[in-house]
Short mmCIF file of C-alpha atoms in Angstrom, two decimals:
data_model
loop_
_atom_site.label_atom_id
_atom_site.label_comp_id
_atom_site.label_asym_id
_atom_site.label_seq_id
_atom_site.Cartn_x
_atom_site.Cartn_y
_atom_site.Cartn_z
CA MET A 1 119.79 121.56 34.15
CA LYS A 2 118.41 123.00 30.91
CA ALA A 3 120.26 126.28 31.50
CA ARG A 4 123.47 124.43 32.26
CA LEU A 5 123.18 122.37 29.06
CA SER A 6 122.55 125.53 27.05
CA TYR A 7 125.64 127.12 28.58
CA LEU A 8 127.84 124.16 27.70
CA LEU A 9 126.53 124.03 24.15
CA SER A 10 127.22 127.74 23.71
CA TRP A 11 130.87 127.04 24.50
CA MET A 12 131.43 123.80 22.68
CA LEU A 13 129.24 123.91 19.56
CA PRO A 14 131.40 126.35 17.56
CA ILE A 15 134.60 124.43 18.21
CA LEU A 16 132.94 121.08 17.51
CA LEU A 17 131.58 122.39 14.24
CA GLY A 18 135.02 123.69 13.38
CA LEU A 19 136.54 120.30 14.06
CA VAL A 20 134.06 118.69 11.70
CA VAL A 21 134.83 121.23 8.99
CA SER A 22 138.55 120.73 9.47
CA GLY A 23 138.28 116.97 9.40
CA CYS A 24 139.36 116.56 13.08
CA LYS A 25 142.96 116.22 11.97
CA PRO A 26 146.02 117.86 13.48
CA ASP A 27 147.95 120.48 11.57
CA ALA A 28 150.81 118.40 10.25
CA ASP A 29 152.56 121.46 8.84
CA VAL A 30 152.64 123.25 12.20
CA VAL A 31 155.96 122.35 13.83
CA ALA A 32 157.33 123.89 17.03
CA THR A 33 160.33 126.19 16.67
CA GLU A 34 162.67 127.45 19.37
CA ASP A 35 162.04 131.13 18.65
CA VAL A 36 158.34 130.99 19.53
CA PRO A 37 157.65 132.29 23.06
CA GLY A 38 156.12 129.95 25.60
CA THR A 39 157.06 126.63 24.02
CA VAL A 40 159.66 125.64 26.64
CA VAL A 41 158.53 124.52 30.10
CA PRO A 42 160.48 126.50 32.75
CA GLY A 43 162.72 124.34 34.92
CA ASN A 44 160.83 125.10 38.14
CA PHE A 45 157.34 124.65 36.62
CA PRO A 46 155.19 121.50 36.48
CA GLU A 47 154.13 120.01 33.15
CA PRO A 48 151.41 122.12 31.51
CA VAL A 49 147.83 121.08 30.95
CA TYR A 50 147.94 122.47 27.43
CA GLY A 51 151.33 121.33 26.19
CA ALA A 52 153.11 122.58 23.09
CA GLU A 53 153.24 118.99 21.91
CA LYS A 54 149.42 119.01 21.72
CA ASN A 55 149.27 122.21 19.71
CA PRO A 56 152.76 122.90 18.35
CA PRO A 57 153.09 126.50 17.13
CA THR A 58 155.16 128.06 14.39
CA ARG A 59 156.30 131.64 14.18
CA ALA A 60 153.56 132.31 11.59
CA ALA A 61 150.88 130.81 13.86
CA PHE A 62 152.08 132.77 16.89
CA GLU A 63 152.10 136.05 14.98
CA LEU A 64 148.66 135.33 13.58
CA GLY A 65 147.37 134.80 17.12
CA ARG A 66 149.02 138.04 18.25
CA SER A 67 147.31 139.97 15.44
CA LEU A 68 143.95 138.55 16.45
CA PHE A 69 144.55 139.36 20.13
CA TYR A 70 145.12 143.02 19.35
CA ASP A 71 142.50 143.35 16.59
CA PRO A 72 139.51 145.50 17.69
CA ARG A 73 137.43 144.07 14.84
CA LEU A 74 136.70 141.13 17.13
CA SER A 75 134.25 143.47 18.87
CA ARG A 76 130.93 144.73 17.51
CA THR A 77 132.03 148.37 17.39
CA GLY A 78 135.53 147.71 16.11
CA GLU A 79 136.97 149.56 19.10
CA VAL A 80 137.69 146.89 21.73
CA SER A 81 140.31 144.18 21.34
CA CYS A 82 141.43 141.50 23.78
CA GLY A 83 144.44 143.71 24.42
CA SER A 84 142.22 146.63 25.41
CA CYS A 85 141.50 145.02 28.79
CA HIS A 86 144.54 142.74 28.98
CA GLN A 87 147.54 145.08 29.00
CA GLN A 88 151.04 143.68 28.88
CA PHE A 89 152.66 146.14 31.29
CA VAL A 90 150.45 144.86 34.13
CA ALA A 91 150.72 141.15 33.25
CA PHE A 92 147.79 141.39 30.83
CA ALA A 93 145.40 142.62 33.51
CA HIS A 94 143.55 145.97 33.28
CA ALA A 95 145.56 148.71 34.97
CA GLY A 96 143.66 150.59 37.65
CA HIS A 97 140.20 149.38 36.62
CA GLN A 98 138.01 147.82 39.29
CA LEU A 99 135.75 146.19 36.68
CA SER A 100 136.18 145.38 33.01
CA HIS A 101 135.11 147.90 30.35
CA GLY A 102 133.55 146.81 27.07
CA VAL A 103 132.03 148.31 23.93
CA ASN A 104 130.49 151.75 24.36
CA ASP A 105 132.33 151.84 27.70
CA ARG A 106 129.86 149.37 29.21
CA LEU A 107 130.88 148.33 32.71
CA GLY A 108 131.37 144.63 33.35
CA THR A 109 130.62 142.75 36.55
CA ARG A 110 134.08 141.38 37.39
CA ASN A 111 137.67 142.48 37.64
CA THR A 112 139.75 141.60 34.59
CA PRO A 113 142.04 138.68 35.48
CA ALA A 114 145.69 138.67 34.45
CA LEU A 115 146.51 136.47 31.46
CA GLN A 116 149.65 134.56 32.39
CA ASN A 117 150.71 130.92 32.41
CA LEU A 118 147.42 129.89 30.84
CA ARG A 119 148.92 126.62 29.60
CA TRP A 120 148.88 125.38 33.20
CA LYS A 121 145.21 126.14 33.89
CA PRO A 122 142.55 123.40 33.82
CA ASN A 123 139.82 126.06 33.52
CA PHE A 124 139.48 129.82 33.25
CA PHE A 125 137.81 132.93 34.64
CA TRP A 126 136.78 133.60 38.21
CA ASP A 127 134.12 130.90 37.99
CA GLY A 128 136.00 128.32 35.92
CA GLY A 129 133.39 128.30 33.15
CA PRO A 130 135.63 127.60 30.15
CA SER A 131 137.71 124.46 30.44
CA ASN A 132 139.75 124.82 27.25
CA ILE A 133 142.09 127.62 26.29
CA GLU A 134 140.84 127.47 22.70
CA THR A 135 137.18 128.06 23.57
CA MET A 136 137.90 130.61 26.30
CA PRO A 137 137.63 133.69 24.00
CA LEU A 138 134.04 132.91 23.09
CA ALA A 139 132.79 134.35 26.39
CA PRO A 140 134.27 137.87 26.11
CA ILE A 141 133.57 138.05 22.37
CA THR A 142 129.87 137.30 22.80
CA ASN A 143 129.30 138.99 26.18
CA PRO A 144 127.18 142.14 25.63
CA LEU A 145 129.15 143.93 28.36
CA GLU A 146 132.48 143.16 26.74
CA MET A 147 132.93 142.76 22.97
CA ASP A 148 129.25 142.19 22.16
CA GLU A 149 129.89 140.36 18.90
CA THR A 150 128.90 137.03 17.39
CA LEU A 151 131.29 134.37 16.21
CA ASP A 152 129.67 134.41 12.76
CA ASN A 153 130.31 138.15 12.41
CA VAL A 154 133.92 137.78 13.51
CA LEU A 155 134.46 135.11 10.87
CA ARG A 156 132.84 137.29 8.22
CA LYS A 157 135.24 140.12 9.05
CA LEU A 158 138.26 137.84 8.93
CA ASN A 159 137.21 136.27 5.64
CA ALA A 160 136.73 139.74 4.12
CA ASP A 161 140.38 140.55 4.85
CA ALA A 162 142.76 139.27 2.16
CA SER A 163 145.73 139.41 4.52
CA TYR A 164 144.00 137.22 7.08
CA GLN A 165 142.94 134.80 4.33
CA ARG A 166 146.54 134.44 3.23
CA ARG A 167 147.91 134.05 6.77
CA PHE A 168 145.32 131.48 7.85
CA LYS A 169 146.02 129.45 4.71
CA GLN A 170 149.75 129.58 5.49
CA VAL A 171 149.15 128.16 8.97
CA PHE A 172 146.27 125.75 8.38
CA GLY A 173 146.40 124.98 4.68
CA GLY A 174 143.31 124.23 2.61
CA ASN A 175 141.31 126.43 0.28
CA GLY A 176 138.15 126.96 2.30
CA PRO A 177 137.12 130.02 4.27
CA ILE A 178 138.47 130.73 7.73
CA ASN A 179 136.36 128.74 10.19
CA SER A 180 135.75 128.81 13.94
CA TYR A 181 138.19 126.01 14.66
CA GLN A 182 141.03 127.82 12.88
CA PHE A 183 140.19 131.17 14.46
CA LEU A 184 140.03 129.89 18.03
CA ARG A 185 143.10 127.74 17.66
CA ALA A 186 145.12 130.55 16.11
CA LEU A 187 144.22 132.91 18.96
CA ALA A 188 145.31 130.23 21.44
CA GLN A 189 148.75 130.16 19.80
CA PHE A 190 149.32 133.59 21.31
CA THR A 191 147.52 133.30 24.65
CA ALA A 192 149.26 129.99 25.39
CA ALA A 193 152.58 131.75 24.93
CA LEU A 194 151.96 134.23 27.77
CA THR A 195 154.40 132.56 30.15
CA SER A 196 155.70 134.48 33.15
CA SER A 197 158.65 132.58 34.61
CA ASN A 198 161.60 134.94 34.93
CA SER A 199 160.98 136.93 38.08
CA ARG A 200 163.73 137.32 40.65
CA TYR A 201 162.04 134.57 42.65
CA ASP A 202 162.24 132.23 39.64
CA LYS A 203 165.95 132.86 39.33
CA TYR A 204 166.29 132.13 43.04
CA ALA A 205 164.30 128.90 42.68
CA ARG A 206 166.41 127.77 39.70
CA GLN A 207 169.63 128.99 41.33
CA GLU A 208 170.38 131.32 38.46
CA SER A 209 172.31 134.57 38.34
CA GLY A 210 170.26 137.49 39.65
CA GLY A 211 168.25 135.30 41.99
CA THR A 212 169.39 136.68 45.33
CA LEU A 213 166.65 137.33 47.89
CA THR A 214 167.08 139.57 50.92
CA THR A 215 166.63 138.31 54.46
CA SER A 216 163.22 139.99 54.63
CA GLU A 217 162.14 138.46 51.31
CA LEU A 218 163.20 135.00 52.44
CA ARG A 219 161.21 135.42 55.64
CA GLY A 220 158.28 136.52 53.51
CA LEU A 221 158.56 133.35 51.42
CA THR A 222 158.39 131.34 54.64
CA VAL A 223 155.31 133.27 55.77
CA LEU A 224 153.62 132.66 52.43
CA ARG A 225 154.33 128.94 52.50
CA GLN A 226 153.17 128.59 56.10
CA LYS A 227 150.09 130.79 56.06
CA CYS A 228 149.03 131.17 52.42
CA GLY A 229 150.52 128.12 50.71
CA SER A 230 147.48 125.87 50.99
CA CYS A 231 145.76 128.04 48.35
CA HIS A 232 148.62 129.90 46.66
CA ALA A 233 150.55 126.70 46.18
CA GLY A 234 153.54 125.59 44.14
CA GLU A 235 155.55 127.49 41.59
CA LEU A 236 152.44 128.89 39.95
CA PHE A 237 151.29 130.28 43.32
CA THR A 238 147.76 128.94 42.93
CA ASP A 239 146.22 125.52 43.39
CA GLU A 240 143.56 126.45 40.78
CA SER A 241 140.82 125.70 43.30
CA PHE A 242 137.65 127.68 44.02
CA ARG A 243 137.29 129.11 47.53
CA ASN A 244 135.19 131.50 49.56
CA ASN A 245 137.69 133.79 51.26
CA GLY A 246 135.26 135.68 53.46
CA LEU A 247 134.41 138.69 51.34
CA ASP A 248 130.65 138.72 51.99
CA ARG A 249 127.90 136.93 53.90
CA ARG A 250 125.69 136.67 50.83
CA PHE A 251 126.39 136.71 47.11
CA PRO A 252 123.19 137.90 45.39
CA LEU A 253 124.95 139.66 42.50
CA ASP A 254 127.68 137.13 41.73
CA SER A 255 127.51 133.59 43.05
CA GLY A 256 130.95 132.65 41.68
CA ARG A 257 131.50 128.99 40.93
CA ALA A 258 127.81 128.30 41.63
CA HIS A 259 127.04 130.25 38.46
CA ILE A 260 128.52 127.28 36.60
CA THR A 261 127.66 124.29 38.79
CA GLY A 262 124.35 125.41 40.25
CA GLY A 263 125.43 123.88 43.56
CA LEU A 264 124.76 125.60 46.88
CA ARG A 265 128.17 124.51 48.17
CA ASP A 266 129.78 126.64 45.43
CA VAL A 267 128.03 129.91 46.28
CA GLY A 268 130.64 132.58 46.91
CA ARG A 269 133.56 130.45 45.76
CA PHE A 270 135.92 132.03 43.23
CA LYS A 271 139.13 130.89 41.54
CA VAL A 272 142.30 131.32 43.60
CA PRO A 273 144.38 133.72 41.47
CA SER A 274 148.10 133.36 40.96
CA LEU A 275 150.34 135.68 42.96
CA ARG A 276 152.75 136.12 40.06
CA ASN A 277 153.15 139.80 39.18
CA VAL A 278 150.64 140.50 41.95
CA ALA A 279 152.24 143.83 42.84
CA LEU A 280 151.00 145.13 39.47
CA THR A 281 147.68 143.38 38.89
CA GLY A 282 145.42 145.34 41.23
CA PRO A 283 142.66 146.12 41.98
CA TYR A 284 142.21 142.77 43.71
CA MET A 285 139.48 140.14 44.19
CA HIS A 286 136.82 139.15 41.66
CA ASP A 287 135.09 142.52 42.04
CA GLY A 288 138.22 144.64 42.38
CA ARG A 289 137.21 145.93 45.82
CA PHE A 290 140.75 146.27 47.19
CA THR A 291 143.10 148.73 45.53
CA THR A 292 146.31 147.81 47.38
CA LEU A 293 148.07 144.70 48.65
CA GLU A 294 148.03 146.25 52.11
CA ALA A 295 144.23 146.31 51.97
CA VAL A 296 144.22 142.66 50.91
CA LEU A 297 146.34 141.72 53.92
CA ASP A 298 144.02 143.75 56.17
CA HIS A 299 141.13 141.66 54.88
CA TYR A 300 142.86 138.37 55.59
CA ASP A 301 144.05 139.49 59.01
CA HIS A 302 140.86 141.05 60.39
CA GLY A 303 138.29 141.73 57.66
CA MET A 304 136.73 138.35 56.87
CA VAL A 305 133.08 137.55 57.47
CA GLU A 306 131.37 134.22 58.07
CA SER A 307 129.12 132.59 55.52
CA ALA A 308 127.87 129.09 54.81
CA THR A 309 130.59 128.30 52.28
CA LEU A 310 133.55 130.05 53.93
CA ASP A 311 136.68 127.99 53.36
CA PRO A 312 137.30 125.79 56.45
CA GLN A 313 140.99 126.69 56.48
CA LEU A 314 140.08 130.27 57.25
CA ARG A 315 138.03 129.46 60.34
CA ARG A 316 139.67 129.76 63.76
CA SER A 317 138.24 128.13 66.86
CA GLY A 318 136.80 130.75 69.19
CA LEU A 319 137.95 133.62 66.95
CA GLU A 320 136.77 135.53 63.93
CA PRO A 321 137.88 133.93 60.64
CA GLY A 322 141.17 135.04 59.17
CA ILE A 323 144.93 134.61 58.95
CA ALA A 324 146.82 136.32 61.74
CA LEU A 325 149.75 138.43 60.53
CA ASN A 326 151.93 140.45 62.86
CA PRO A 327 153.61 143.66 61.58
CA GLN A 328 156.90 141.92 60.77
CA GLU A 329 155.15 139.14 58.87
CA ARG A 330 153.16 141.67 56.85
CA GLN A 331 156.29 143.62 55.96
CA ASP A 332 158.20 140.50 54.96
CA LEU A 333 155.31 139.04 52.98
CA LEU A 334 154.89 142.26 51.00
CA ALA A 335 158.62 142.29 50.32
CA PHE A 336 158.50 138.75 48.96
CA LEU A 337 155.45 139.38 46.77
CA HIS A 338 157.41 142.02 44.88
CA THR A 339 160.02 139.40 43.93
CA LEU A 340 157.32 137.75 41.79
CA THR A 341 157.33 140.66 39.32
CA ASP A 342 158.65 139.45 35.96
CA GLU A 343 160.03 142.44 34.06
CA GLN A 344 161.02 140.31 31.09
CA PHE A 345 157.41 139.17 30.66
CA LEU A 346 156.06 142.70 31.08
CA ARG A 347 158.40 144.14 28.44
CA ASN A 348 158.86 141.29 25.96
CA PRO A 349 158.39 142.94 22.55
CA GLN A 350 157.24 139.66 21.06
CA LEU A 351 154.11 139.86 23.23
CA ALA A 352 153.37 143.49 22.43
CA GLU A 353 151.06 144.89 19.78
CA GLN A 354 152.87 145.20 16.48
#
C-alpha cells in the first residue's frame, strides 16, 4: 500500500502543485479554433474522455505543445525527445524496435506504444498507470531507462529559454515563471491532437468517397467482429481493457496491470491496443516479441499458453486456448487490417517536427 501511495503521489503532486500556482482557474484566453488538429470529433467516433471543451486549444498552444514534443532538452542528455521513440510515419510508435530506447541508448522493458486517439483513453501505457493525458509524460521523462530527467530540471531549461518564456506567456498569461501545470498542459495540447480517423475503413464507415472495401476486406471485417471484437471493439478497435492473452505461464519480469494494482488477478494482464494503423506499428505485444501480423495470428490460433489469469474468452472446452482461424479467415483478416492505415495521419505536416 505504501508503494502504491508513493507511485500515485509521484504522478499527481507536480500537477497539483501547478494547479495551486496557477490558481486552479481555466485559461480564459485559450479558445478553440477550427484550424487546430484534433479538435473535431470524427463522425464515426464516440465522445472523447478528454474533450476539446475541457481544454480548448489555440494554434499557439498547439504549436507550443509540438515544440515540446520534439525538444530533446526534455531528456537529461539533451538527445532524446518524445518524438525520438514516437515517430509519425508509424503512427507515433517506434519503427522496428522491439523495446524502447532511452538516453545513452539504454534499453527499456516494453515496446513503445503508438500515440493515437489519446483523447479517447481513460488511462495510458501497457499497465494503465497514468489516468490523465496531462500527467502521462511524467513517466517517460523521469524513467532512468527513457529520458532520465527530473521535472525541476526540465522547468529550469524552459525558463532559461527566452522564446519559451514568451510563448508560454502568450498561451497562459501571467508574469511568473513557467510551471509544471503549464508545461504538462501545453504538451497535452499536441498529444491530444494525434487523431487517426481517416483510413479507408473510416471512409467506408462514414460512407464517404474513397471508402470502398473489397470482398475479402469485408469478409475480414466480419471475422474481426465475430472473433476479435470482444476486445478490439468499436470504432477505436479497443475496449481499453486489460487482458492476459496467453503469452506466458508466468510473468516474473513484467506483471502488467498488477504492477499498478498489486492484485493477483491482474498478473499478466496488459492493455488491449488499438488495431488502427496496426500494419505499421510492429513489433507487437507489450514486449515486442512478434515482428509480423502473421506471427500474431499464429499466436492466437495455436500459440497460447494457459495461466491463472488467462482471459476466459480465450479458453476452449477440451482444447488448447486460442481463436481458431482457417486459411481464408486469416487472409481476409489481414486484408482488412490494412484498411485501418491512415495515410493522412501518418503524413500530416502539422504533426511533424518543424
